[in-house]
Coordinates of C-alpha atoms in Angstrom, one line a residue:
X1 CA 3.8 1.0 -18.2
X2 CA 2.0 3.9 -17.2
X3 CA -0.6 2.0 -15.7
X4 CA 1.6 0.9 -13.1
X5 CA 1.9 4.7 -12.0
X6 CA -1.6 5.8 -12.3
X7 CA -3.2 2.6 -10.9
X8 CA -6.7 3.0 -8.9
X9 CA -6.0 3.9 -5.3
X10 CA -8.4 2.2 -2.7
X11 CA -9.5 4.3 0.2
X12 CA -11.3 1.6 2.6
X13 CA -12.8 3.6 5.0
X14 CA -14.2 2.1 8.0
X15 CA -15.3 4.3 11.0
X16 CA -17.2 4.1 14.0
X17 CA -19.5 6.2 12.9
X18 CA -21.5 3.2 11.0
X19 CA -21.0 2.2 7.0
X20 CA -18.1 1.5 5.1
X21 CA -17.2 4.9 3.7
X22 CA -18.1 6.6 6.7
X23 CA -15.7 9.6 6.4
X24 CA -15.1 9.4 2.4
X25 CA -15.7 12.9 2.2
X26 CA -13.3 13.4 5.3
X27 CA -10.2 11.9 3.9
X28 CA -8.4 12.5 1.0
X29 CA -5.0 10.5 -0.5
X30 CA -2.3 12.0 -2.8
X31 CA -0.4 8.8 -4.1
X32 CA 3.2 9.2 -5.3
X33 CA 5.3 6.8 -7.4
X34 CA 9.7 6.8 -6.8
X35 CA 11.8 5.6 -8.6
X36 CA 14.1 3.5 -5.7
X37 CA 18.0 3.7 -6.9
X38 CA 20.7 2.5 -4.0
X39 CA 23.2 5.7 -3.5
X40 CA 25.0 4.0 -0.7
X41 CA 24.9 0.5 0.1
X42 CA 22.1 2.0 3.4
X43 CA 21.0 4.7 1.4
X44 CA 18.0 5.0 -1.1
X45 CA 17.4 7.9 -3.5
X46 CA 14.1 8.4 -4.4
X47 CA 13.3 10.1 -7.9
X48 CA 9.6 11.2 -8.2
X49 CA 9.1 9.6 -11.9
X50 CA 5.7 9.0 -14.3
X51 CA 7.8 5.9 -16.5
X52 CA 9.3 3.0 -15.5
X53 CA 10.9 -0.3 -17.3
X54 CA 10.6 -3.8 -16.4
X55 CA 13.0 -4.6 -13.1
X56 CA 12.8 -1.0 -11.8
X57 CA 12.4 -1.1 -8.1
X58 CA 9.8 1.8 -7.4
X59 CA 8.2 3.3 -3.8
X60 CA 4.7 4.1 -3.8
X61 CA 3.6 6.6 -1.1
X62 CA 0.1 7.5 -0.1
X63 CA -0.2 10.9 1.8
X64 CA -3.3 10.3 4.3
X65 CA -5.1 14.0 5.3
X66 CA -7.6 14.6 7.4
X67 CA -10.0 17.3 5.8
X68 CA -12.2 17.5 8.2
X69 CA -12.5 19.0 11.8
X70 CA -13.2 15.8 13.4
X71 CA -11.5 12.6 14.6
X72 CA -11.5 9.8 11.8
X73 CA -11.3 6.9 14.2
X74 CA -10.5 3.1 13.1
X75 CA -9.4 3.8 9.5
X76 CA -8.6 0.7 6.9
X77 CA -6.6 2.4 4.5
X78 CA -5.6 0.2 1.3
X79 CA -3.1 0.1 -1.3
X80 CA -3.5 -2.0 -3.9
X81 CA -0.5 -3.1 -5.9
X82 CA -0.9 -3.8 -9.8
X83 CA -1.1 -7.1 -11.4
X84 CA 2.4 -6.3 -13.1
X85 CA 4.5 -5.2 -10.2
X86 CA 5.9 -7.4 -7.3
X87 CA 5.7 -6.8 -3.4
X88 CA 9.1 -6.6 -1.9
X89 CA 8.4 -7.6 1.5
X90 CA 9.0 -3.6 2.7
X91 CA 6.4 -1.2 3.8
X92 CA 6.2 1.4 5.8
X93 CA 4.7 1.6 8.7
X94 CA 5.6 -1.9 9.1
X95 CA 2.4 -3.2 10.3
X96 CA 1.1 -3.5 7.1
X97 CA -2.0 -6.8 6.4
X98 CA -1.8 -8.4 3.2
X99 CA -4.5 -10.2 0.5
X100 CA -4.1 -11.8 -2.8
X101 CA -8.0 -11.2 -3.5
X102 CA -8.8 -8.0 -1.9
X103 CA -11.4 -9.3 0.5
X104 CA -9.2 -11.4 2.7
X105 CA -6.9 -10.0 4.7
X106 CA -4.0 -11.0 7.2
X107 CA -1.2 -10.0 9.2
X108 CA 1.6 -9.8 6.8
X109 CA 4.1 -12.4 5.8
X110 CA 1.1 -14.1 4.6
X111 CA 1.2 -18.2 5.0
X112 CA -1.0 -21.0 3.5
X113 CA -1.0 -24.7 3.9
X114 CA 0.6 -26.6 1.2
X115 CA 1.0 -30.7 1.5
X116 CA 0.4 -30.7 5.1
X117 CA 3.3 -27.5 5.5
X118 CA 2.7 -24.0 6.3
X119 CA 4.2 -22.1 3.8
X120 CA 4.8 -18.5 3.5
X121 CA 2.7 -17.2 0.1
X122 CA 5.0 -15.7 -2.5
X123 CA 5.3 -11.6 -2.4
X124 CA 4.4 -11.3 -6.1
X125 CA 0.9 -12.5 -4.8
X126 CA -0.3 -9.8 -2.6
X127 CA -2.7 -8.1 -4.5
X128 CA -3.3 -5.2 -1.7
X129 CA -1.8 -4.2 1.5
X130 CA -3.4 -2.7 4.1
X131 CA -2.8 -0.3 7.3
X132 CA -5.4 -0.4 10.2
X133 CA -5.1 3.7 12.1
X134 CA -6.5 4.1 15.5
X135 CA -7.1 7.5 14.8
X136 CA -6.5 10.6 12.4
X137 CA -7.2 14.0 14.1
X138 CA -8.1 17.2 12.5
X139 CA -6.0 18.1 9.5
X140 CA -3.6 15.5 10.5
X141 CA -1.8 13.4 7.6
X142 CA -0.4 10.3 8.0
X143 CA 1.7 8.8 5.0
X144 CA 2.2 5.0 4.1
X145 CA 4.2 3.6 1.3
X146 CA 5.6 0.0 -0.1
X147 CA 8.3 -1.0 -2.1
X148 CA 7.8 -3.2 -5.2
X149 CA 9.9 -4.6 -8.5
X150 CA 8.1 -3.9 -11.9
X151 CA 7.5 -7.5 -13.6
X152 CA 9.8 -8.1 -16.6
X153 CA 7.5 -9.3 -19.3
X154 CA 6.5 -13.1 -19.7

């Protein structure tokens, strides 16, 4: 289950400088994986852990800095979630876009057409989420994070 934690972290960069990784070397990401347990019934507890166990409702957190000493302007900054966890629908900063491939992305809930219905597509489906930032200034961090269920095995 390890793989879960230590998952490849996706920096889509895209600046109005030009290029796609326009300010790679500008911004870096420090990813974090809690453990999500329910204290109160409007409380979470968060326990920075490296193992989890199938049903285990974990909190993934990016931390966003600005190396640089410029403005990073019109950042794309994804997370992709692993093939054997399961979006729960909460993110943080709410304005989060969604894909099941990767490539494709949408304002989150995503919907497709099924028999003539729109229908909302199933949260174990998004594959990546995504937060569009204006701007990050100069040494500025900005942190993102989603909630998701670890997949009981099949």
């Amino acid at each position: 289950m390890n793989n879960l934690l230590k998952g490849s972290l996706s920096i889509l960069v895209i600046g109005s400088m030009g290029g796609s990784y326009a300010y790679a070397d500008a911004l870096t990401a420090e990813m974090k994986v809690y453990q999500v347990t329910a204290k109160e019934q409007s409380k979470k507890e968060l326990k920075q852990t490296d193992e989890v166990k199938p049903n285990s409702k974990l909190e993934y957190q990016v931390i966003y800095h600005n190396t640089s000493t410029n403005n990073l302007k019109n950042l794309k900054l994804n997370l992709p979630l692993p093939v054997h966890v399961s979006y729960l629908g909460s993110s943080f900063p709410a304005n989060a876009y969604a894909s099941t491939d990767g490539v494709h992305f949408a304002k989150a809930p995503l919907t497709r057409v099924v028999k003539g219905k729109k229908v909302n597509v199933p949260l174990n489906e998004y594959r990546v989420l995504q937060w569009n930032v204006k701007e990050l200034k100069p040494k500025q961090k900005t942190t993102i994070s989603a909630q998701v269920r670890v997949n009981a095995p099949e």
